[in-house]
Amino acid sequence: MNRQKSFQNEEAPALYLVPTPIGNRFEVSERTLAVLNGVDVIACEDTRNSGQLLKSLGISKPLISHHEFNAASSVPGIIQLLDQGKKVAIISDAGYPLISDPGAMLVQEVIKEDYPVISISGPNAALDALVASGLSTQHYLYYGFLDSKPSKRKKELQSLKAFPWTLIFYEAPHRIQETLEDILEELGDRKICLARELTKLHEEYLRGTVSEILAVCEGLKGEMVLVVEGNTEKSTVTLEEVTQKAMQLASEGLKPKQAAAAACEGSDFSKNEVYAEMMKRK
Ligand code: SAM
């Protein structure tokens, strides 16, 4: 398990994830300016683009290029900077890094190396927690609060079980233990990140499996976000079974393509594969 107390040692090397304005540069916060001014190096998608923004904000720092196509070489370079005790910020051309922008591999590697990954706020707890969670940011579902009644909460979790994308929940501290117990029971011992008190003095990220976080969550206080890995299990349904289901739906009146699309849901087969199989049997 990786337990990160973000502000325990502010001198220590760390990776800061810094959103930049999606349009109006006056939306930059004082903290964003302080962090960008406080790091040793800024990694950016496009050094020319970011250079202009940083210049307009009065920030002058060494820039390094980090984007989708050089990640394999730039990530080890950034880890080396952290090894040398440096602080690094990552920004994208606009908005949050990692949200349809570079940074995912970097965050995972930095967490593996046990350096803090600290999200600087845009004013939304879900996104702050997601980008620093170490879990996939490619597709995600923001769910918000689960129901406070255990029976309804379990039903909600059952309905999310097959969902392959990262799930984001908000939770109150007095319910965190029972919610984690329900997640363990309904979704299994998945990877999760519990992010609490984001951007505040006691900010903490707990990254591990549900059971690992459950073992230490008693007494945790403050505002919390739970980021939960999506379903990674491979479907065990065969092409034959999916095709049979599609043929059945077609015999009940659905058009063949619609039947193929409905039948393939949740399986590893595409509607085209199922449709082609149906056509062979006509
Ligand atoms: N509108 C807010 C947003 O964009 O994040 C969320 C409001 S919701 C009523 C309050 C919940 O958001 C809290 O119970 C907690 O789950 C989450 N939350 C708000 N601030 C947070 C913080 N600093 N750290 C972690 N979670 C936070």
CSV table of C-alpha atoms and ligand atoms in Angstrom, one decimal:
chain,number,residue,atom,x,y,z
A,1,MET,CA,0.0,0.0,0.0
A,2,ASN,CA,1.1,3.5,-0.7
A,3,ARG,CA,0.2,6.1,1.9
A,4,GLN,CA,1.0,9.7,1.0
A,5,LYS,CA,0.8,12.6,3.5
A,6,SER,CA,1.2,15.4,1.0
A,7,PHE,CA,2.3,18.2,3.3
A,8,GLN,CA,4.4,16.4,5.8
A,9,ASN,CA,7.6,17.5,4.2
A,10,GLU,CA,7.1,20.4,1.8
A,11,GLU,CA,10.8,20.4,0.9
A,12,ALA,CA,10.7,16.8,-0.3
A,13,PRO,CA,10.7,16.0,-4.1
A,14,ALA,CA,7.2,15.6,-5.5
A,15,LEU,CA,5.3,15.6,-8.7
A,16,TYR,CA,2.6,18.3,-8.9
A,17,LEU,CA,-0.3,17.9,-11.3
A,18,VAL,CA,-1.2,21.5,-12.2
A,19,PRO,CA,-4.4,22.3,-14.2
A,20,THR,CA,-4.0,25.5,-16.4
A,21,PRO,CA,-6.9,27.6,-17.7
A,22,ILE,CA,-9.0,26.2,-20.4
A,23,GLY,CA,-9.4,29.7,-21.8
A,24,ASN,CA,-9.2,32.7,-19.6
A,25,ARG,CA,-5.8,33.0,-18.1
A,26,PHE,CA,-7.1,35.0,-15.2
A,27,GLU,CA,-8.6,31.8,-13.8
A,28,VAL,CA,-5.1,30.8,-12.6
A,29,SER,CA,-5.2,30.6,-8.8
A,30,GLU,CA,-2.6,32.0,-6.4
A,31,ARG,CA,-1.7,28.5,-5.4
A,32,THR,CA,-1.1,27.5,-9.0
A,33,LEU,CA,1.3,30.4,-9.3
A,34,ALA,CA,3.0,29.5,-6.0
A,35,VAL,CA,3.4,25.9,-7.1
A,36,LEU,CA,4.7,26.7,-10.5
A,37,ASN,CA,7.1,29.3,-9.0
A,38,GLY,CA,8.2,26.8,-6.4
A,39,VAL,CA,9.1,23.8,-8.5
A,40,ASP,CA,12.5,23.2,-10.1
A,41,VAL,CA,11.2,22.0,-13.5
A,42,ILE,CA,7.9,22.2,-15.4
A,43,ALA,CA,7.1,19.3,-17.7
A,44,CYS,CA,4.7,20.3,-20.5
A,45,GLU,CA,3.0,18.9,-23.5
A,46,ASP,CA,4.3,21.7,-25.8
A,47,THR,CA,7.1,23.9,-24.5
A,48,ARG,CA,6.3,26.7,-26.9
A,49,ASN,CA,2.7,26.9,-26.0
A,50,SER,CA,3.3,26.6,-22.2
A,51,GLY,CA,6.2,28.9,-22.5
A,52,GLN,CA,3.9,31.6,-23.7
A,53,LEU,CA,1.4,31.0,-20.9
A,54,LEU,CA,4.1,30.9,-18.2
A,55,LYS,CA,5.6,34.1,-19.6
A,56,SER,CA,2.2,35.9,-19.4
A,57,LEU,CA,2.0,34.7,-15.7
A,58,GLY,CA,5.5,36.0,-15.0
A,59,ILE,CA,6.9,32.5,-14.4
A,60,SER,CA,10.4,31.6,-15.6
A,61,LYS,CA,11.4,27.9,-15.1
A,62,PRO,CA,13.2,25.3,-17.0
A,63,LEU,CA,10.7,23.5,-19.2
A,64,ILE,CA,11.0,19.9,-20.4
A,65,SER,CA,8.9,18.2,-23.0
A,66,HIS,CA,6.6,15.4,-21.9
A,67,HIS,CA,3.9,14.1,-24.2
A,68,GLU,CA,2.2,11.0,-25.5
A,69,PHE,CA,5.0,10.2,-28.0
A,70,ASN,CA,8.1,10.7,-25.8
A,71,ALA,CA,6.7,9.4,-22.5
A,72,ALA,CA,8.8,6.2,-22.7
A,73,SER,CA,12.0,8.4,-22.6
A,74,SER,CA,10.8,11.4,-20.7
A,75,VAL,CA,9.3,9.5,-17.7
A,76,PRO,CA,12.7,8.1,-16.6
A,77,GLY,CA,14.2,11.6,-17.0
A,78,ILE,CA,11.6,13.0,-14.6
A,79,ILE,CA,12.1,10.2,-12.1
A,80,GLN,CA,15.8,11.0,-12.2
A,81,LEU,CA,15.0,14.6,-11.3
A,82,LEU,CA,12.9,13.4,-8.3
A,83,ASP,CA,15.9,11.1,-7.3
A,84,GLN,CA,18.0,14.3,-7.3
A,85,GLY,CA,15.6,15.9,-4.9
A,86,LYS,CA,13.9,18.2,-7.4
A,87,LYS,CA,10.2,19.2,-7.5
A,88,VAL,CA,8.5,18.8,-10.8
A,89,ALA,CA,5.2,20.1,-12.1
A,90,ILE,CA,3.3,18.7,-15.0
A,91,ILE,CA,1.0,20.9,-17.1
A,92,SER,CA,-0.9,20.2,-20.3
A,93,ASP,CA,-1.8,22.7,-23.0
A,94,ALA,CA,-5.0,23.5,-21.1
A,95,GLY,CA,-7.1,22.1,-18.3
A,96,TYR,CA,-6.1,19.1,-16.3
A,97,PRO,CA,-3.1,16.9,-17.2
A,98,LEU,CA,-4.2,13.3,-17.6
A,99,ILE,CA,-7.7,14.2,-18.7
A,100,SER,CA,-7.4,13.3,-22.4
A,101,ASP,CA,-3.9,14.7,-22.0
A,102,PRO,CA,-0.5,13.3,-21.2
A,103,GLY,CA,0.7,12.2,-17.7
A,104,ALA,CA,-0.9,8.8,-17.0
A,105,MET,CA,2.2,6.8,-17.3
A,106,LEU,CA,4.3,9.4,-15.4
A,107,VAL,CA,1.9,9.3,-12.5
A,108,GLN,CA,1.9,5.5,-12.3
A,109,GLU,CA,5.7,5.4,-12.4
A,110,VAL,CA,6.1,8.1,-9.8
A,111,ILE,CA,3.7,6.4,-7.4
A,112,LYS,CA,5.7,3.1,-7.9
A,113,GLU,CA,8.9,5.0,-7.0
A,114,ASP,CA,7.1,6.2,-3.8
A,115,TYR,CA,7.3,9.9,-4.5
A,116,PRO,CA,4.3,12.1,-3.7
A,117,VAL,CA,1.9,12.9,-6.5
A,118,ILE,CA,0.0,16.0,-5.5
A,119,SER,CA,-3.0,17.4,-7.4
A,120,ILE,CA,-3.4,21.2,-7.5
A,121,SER,CA,-7.0,22.1,-7.5
A,122,GLY,CA,-9.3,23.1,-10.1
A,123,PRO,CA,-12.3,23.4,-7.7
A,124,ASN,CA,-13.6,19.9,-8.1
A,125,ALA,CA,-12.7,17.1,-5.7
A,126,ALA,CA,-13.5,14.2,-8.1
A,127,LEU,CA,-11.0,15.3,-10.8
A,128,ASP,CA,-8.3,16.1,-8.3
A,129,ALA,CA,-8.6,12.6,-6.8
A,130,LEU,CA,-8.8,10.9,-10.2
A,131,VAL,CA,-5.7,12.4,-11.7
A,132,ALA,CA,-3.5,11.6,-8.7
A,133,SER,CA,-5.1,8.2,-8.0
A,134,GLY,CA,-2.7,6.2,-10.1
A,135,LEU,CA,-5.8,4.5,-11.7
A,136,SER,CA,-6.9,4.8,-15.3
A,137,THR,CA,-8.1,8.3,-16.3
A,138,GLN,CA,-8.9,7.3,-19.9
A,139,HIS,CA,-12.6,6.7,-19.2
A,140,TYR,CA,-14.3,7.2,-15.9
A,141,LEU,CA,-17.7,7.4,-14.3
A,142,TYR,CA,-18.4,10.1,-11.8
A,143,TYR,CA,-21.0,8.6,-9.5
A,144,GLY,CA,-21.1,11.0,-6.6
A,145,PHE,CA,-22.6,9.7,-3.3
A,146,LEU,CA,-23.8,6.1,-3.0
A,147,ASP,CA,-27.1,5.7,-1.1
A,148,SER,CA,-26.7,5.9,2.7
A,149,LYS,CA,-29.0,2.8,3.1
A,150,PRO,CA,-26.9,-0.4,3.0
A,151,SER,CA,-29.5,-2.3,0.9
A,152,LYS,CA,-29.8,0.4,-1.7
A,153,ARG,CA,-26.0,1.0,-1.7
A,154,LYS,CA,-25.4,-2.7,-2.4
A,155,LYS,CA,-27.9,-2.6,-5.3
A,156,GLU,CA,-26.1,0.5,-6.7
A,157,LEU,CA,-22.8,-1.3,-6.5
A,158,GLN,CA,-24.2,-4.4,-8.1
A,159,SER,CA,-25.4,-2.3,-11.0
A,160,LEU,CA,-21.8,-0.9,-11.4
A,161,LYS,CA,-20.0,-4.2,-11.1
A,162,ALA,CA,-19.5,-4.9,-14.8
A,163,PHE,CA,-18.6,-1.3,-15.7
A,164,PRO,CA,-15.0,-1.4,-17.1
A,165,TRP,CA,-14.1,2.2,-16.4
A,166,THR,CA,-12.8,3.9,-13.3
A,167,LEU,CA,-15.5,4.8,-10.7
A,168,ILE,CA,-15.5,7.9,-8.6
A,169,PHE,CA,-17.5,8.2,-5.4
A,170,TYR,CA,-17.9,10.9,-2.8
A,171,GLU,CA,-18.3,9.6,0.8
A,172,ALA,CA,-18.8,10.9,4.3
A,173,PRO,CA,-16.2,9.9,6.9
A,174,HIS,CA,-18.7,8.2,9.2
A,175,ARG,CA,-19.8,5.9,6.4
A,176,ILE,CA,-16.4,5.1,4.8
A,177,GLN,CA,-15.9,1.8,6.6
A,178,GLU,CA,-19.3,0.3,5.7
A,179,THR,CA,-19.0,1.6,2.1
A,180,LEU,CA,-15.6,0.0,1.7
A,181,GLU,CA,-17.0,-3.2,3.2
A,182,ASP,CA,-19.8,-3.1,0.6
A,183,ILE,CA,-17.4,-2.4,-2.2
A,184,LEU,CA,-15.3,-5.4,-1.2
A,185,GLU,CA,-18.3,-7.6,-1.1
A,186,GLU,CA,-19.9,-6.4,-4.3
A,187,LEU,CA,-17.0,-5.4,-6.5
A,188,GLY,CA,-14.2,-7.5,-5.1
A,189,ASP,CA,-10.7,-6.6,-3.8
A,190,ARG,CA,-10.0,-4.0,-6.5
A,191,LYS,CA,-7.3,-1.3,-6.5
A,192,ILE,CA,-8.6,1.9,-5.1
A,193,CYS,CA,-7.4,5.3,-3.9
A,194,LEU,CA,-9.0,7.1,-1.0
A,195,ALA,CA,-8.2,10.8,-1.3
A,196,ARG,CA,-9.1,12.9,1.7
A,197,GLU,CA,-8.9,16.6,2.7
A,198,LEU,CA,-7.7,17.5,-0.8
A,199,THR,CA,-5.7,20.7,-0.9
A,200,LYS,CA,-6.0,21.1,2.8
A,201,LEU,CA,-3.4,20.8,5.6
A,202,HIS,CA,-4.2,17.1,6.2
A,203,GLU,CA,-4.4,16.0,2.6
A,204,GLU,CA,-3.8,12.3,2.3
A,205,TYR,CA,-3.9,9.8,-0.5
A,206,LEU,CA,-4.2,6.1,0.4
A,207,ARG,CA,-3.6,3.9,-2.6
A,208,GLY,CA,-3.9,0.1,-2.4
A,209,THR,CA,-6.5,-2.6,-2.5
A,210,VAL,CA,-9.9,-2.3,-0.9
A,211,SER,CA,-8.9,-4.7,1.9
A,212,GLU,CA,-5.6,-2.8,2.5
A,213,ILE,CA,-7.5,0.5,2.9
A,214,LEU,CA,-10.2,-1.1,5.0
A,215,ALA,CA,-7.5,-2.2,7.5
A,216,VAL,CA,-6.4,1.4,8.2
A,217,CYS,CA,-9.5,3.4,7.6
A,218,GLU,CA,-10.9,3.4,11.1
A,219,GLY,CA,-11.0,6.9,12.5
A,220,LEU,CA,-10.1,8.6,9.2
A,221,LYS,CA,-11.7,12.0,9.2
A,222,GLY,CA,-12.5,14.8,6.7
A,223,GLU,CA,-13.9,15.0,3.2
A,224,MET,CA,-13.3,12.0,1.1
A,225,VAL,CA,-13.3,10.8,-2.5
A,226,LEU,CA,-13.0,7.1,-3.4
A,227,VAL,CA,-11.5,6.3,-6.8
A,228,VAL,CA,-12.2,2.6,-7.7
A,229,GLU,CA,-10.6,0.6,-10.5
A,230,GLY,CA,-13.1,-0.5,-13.1
A,231,ASN,CA,-13.9,-4.2,-13.8
A,232,THR,CA,-10.9,-5.8,-15.4
A,233,GLU,CA,-12.2,-9.4,-15.5
A,234,LYS,CA,-12.4,-11.0,-18.9
A,235,SER,CA,-15.9,-12.1,-19.8
A,236,THR,CA,-16.2,-15.9,-19.9
A,237,VAL,CA,-19.2,-15.8,-22.4
A,238,THR,CA,-18.3,-17.6,-25.7
A,239,LEU,CA,-19.0,-16.3,-29.2
A,240,GLU,CA,-21.5,-19.2,-29.6
A,241,GLU,CA,-23.5,-18.1,-26.5
A,242,VAL,CA,-23.6,-14.5,-27.7
A,243,THR,CA,-24.7,-15.5,-31.2
A,244,GLN,CA,-27.4,-17.8,-29.8
A,245,LYS,CA,-28.7,-14.9,-27.7
A,246,ALA,CA,-28.6,-12.5,-30.8
A,247,MET,CA,-30.5,-15.1,-32.9
A,248,GLN,CA,-33.1,-15.4,-30.1
A,249,LEU,CA,-33.5,-11.6,-30.0
A,250,ALA,CA,-33.8,-11.5,-33.8
A,251,SER,CA,-36.5,-14.2,-33.8
A,252,GLU,CA,-38.4,-12.0,-31.3
A,253,GLY,CA,-38.5,-9.1,-33.7
A,254,LEU,CA,-35.2,-7.1,-33.3
A,255,LYS,CA,-33.4,-6.2,-36.6
A,256,PRO,CA,-30.3,-8.5,-36.9
A,257,LYS,CA,-27.8,-5.6,-36.3
A,258,GLN,CA,-29.8,-4.4,-33.3
A,259,ALA,CA,-29.9,-8.0,-31.9
A,260,ALA,CA,-26.1,-8.4,-32.4
A,261,ALA,CA,-25.5,-5.0,-30.6
A,262,ALA,CA,-27.8,-5.9,-27.7
A,263,ALA,CA,-26.4,-9.5,-27.3
A,264,CYS,CA,-22.7,-8.5,-27.4
A,265,GLU,CA,-23.0,-6.1,-24.5
A,266,GLY,CA,-20.7,-7.1,-21.6
A,267,SER,CA,-19.0,-9.7,-23.7
A,268,ASP,CA,-15.5,-9.6,-25.4
A,269,PHE,CA,-17.1,-9.7,-28.9
A,270,SER,CA,-18.0,-6.7,-31.1
A,271,LYS,CA,-21.4,-6.4,-32.7
A,272,ASN,CA,-19.8,-6.9,-36.1
A,273,GLU,CA,-18.3,-10.2,-35.1
A,274,VAL,CA,-21.7,-11.4,-33.7
A,275,TYR,CA,-23.5,-10.1,-36.8
A,276,ALA,CA,-21.1,-11.9,-39.1
A,277,GLU,CA,-21.6,-15.1,-37.1
A,278,MET,CA,-25.4,-14.7,-37.4
A,279,MET,CA,-25.2,-14.2,-41.2
A,280,LYS,CA,-23.2,-17.5,-41.5
A,281,ARG,CA,-26.2,-19.3,-39.9
A,282,LYS,CA,-29.0,-17.8,-42.0
B,1,SAM,N1,-19.1,20.5,-5.7
B,1,SAM,C1,-18.1,19.8,-5.1
B,1,SAM,C2,-17.0,19.4,-6.1
B,1,SAM,O1,-17.0,19.8,-7.2
B,1,SAM,O2,-16.1,18.5,-5.8
B,1,SAM,C3,-18.6,18.6,-4.3
B,1,SAM,C4,-19.6,18.9,-3.3
B,1,SAM,S1,-20.3,17.5,-2.4
B,1,SAM,C5,-21.7,18.3,-1.6
B,1,SAM,C6,-19.2,17.4,-1.0
B,1,SAM,C7,-18.4,16.1,-1.1
B,1,SAM,O3,-17.3,16.4,-2.0
B,1,SAM,C8,-17.7,15.7,0.2
B,1,SAM,O4,-18.5,14.9,1.0
B,1,SAM,C9,-16.5,14.9,-0.3
B,1,SAM,O5,-16.9,13.6,-0.7
B,1,SAM,C10,-16.1,15.7,-1.6
B,1,SAM,N2,-15.1,16.7,-1.3
B,1,SAM,C11,-15.3,18.1,-1.3
B,1,SAM,N3,-14.2,18.7,-0.9
B,1,SAM,C12,-13.2,17.7,-0.8
B,1,SAM,C13,-11.9,17.7,-0.4
B,1,SAM,N4,-11.2,18.8,-0.1
B,1,SAM,N5,-11.2,16.5,-0.3
B,1,SAM,C14,-11.9,15.3,-0.6
B,1,SAM,N6,-13.2,15.3,-0.9
B,1,SAM,C15,-13.8,16.5,-1.0
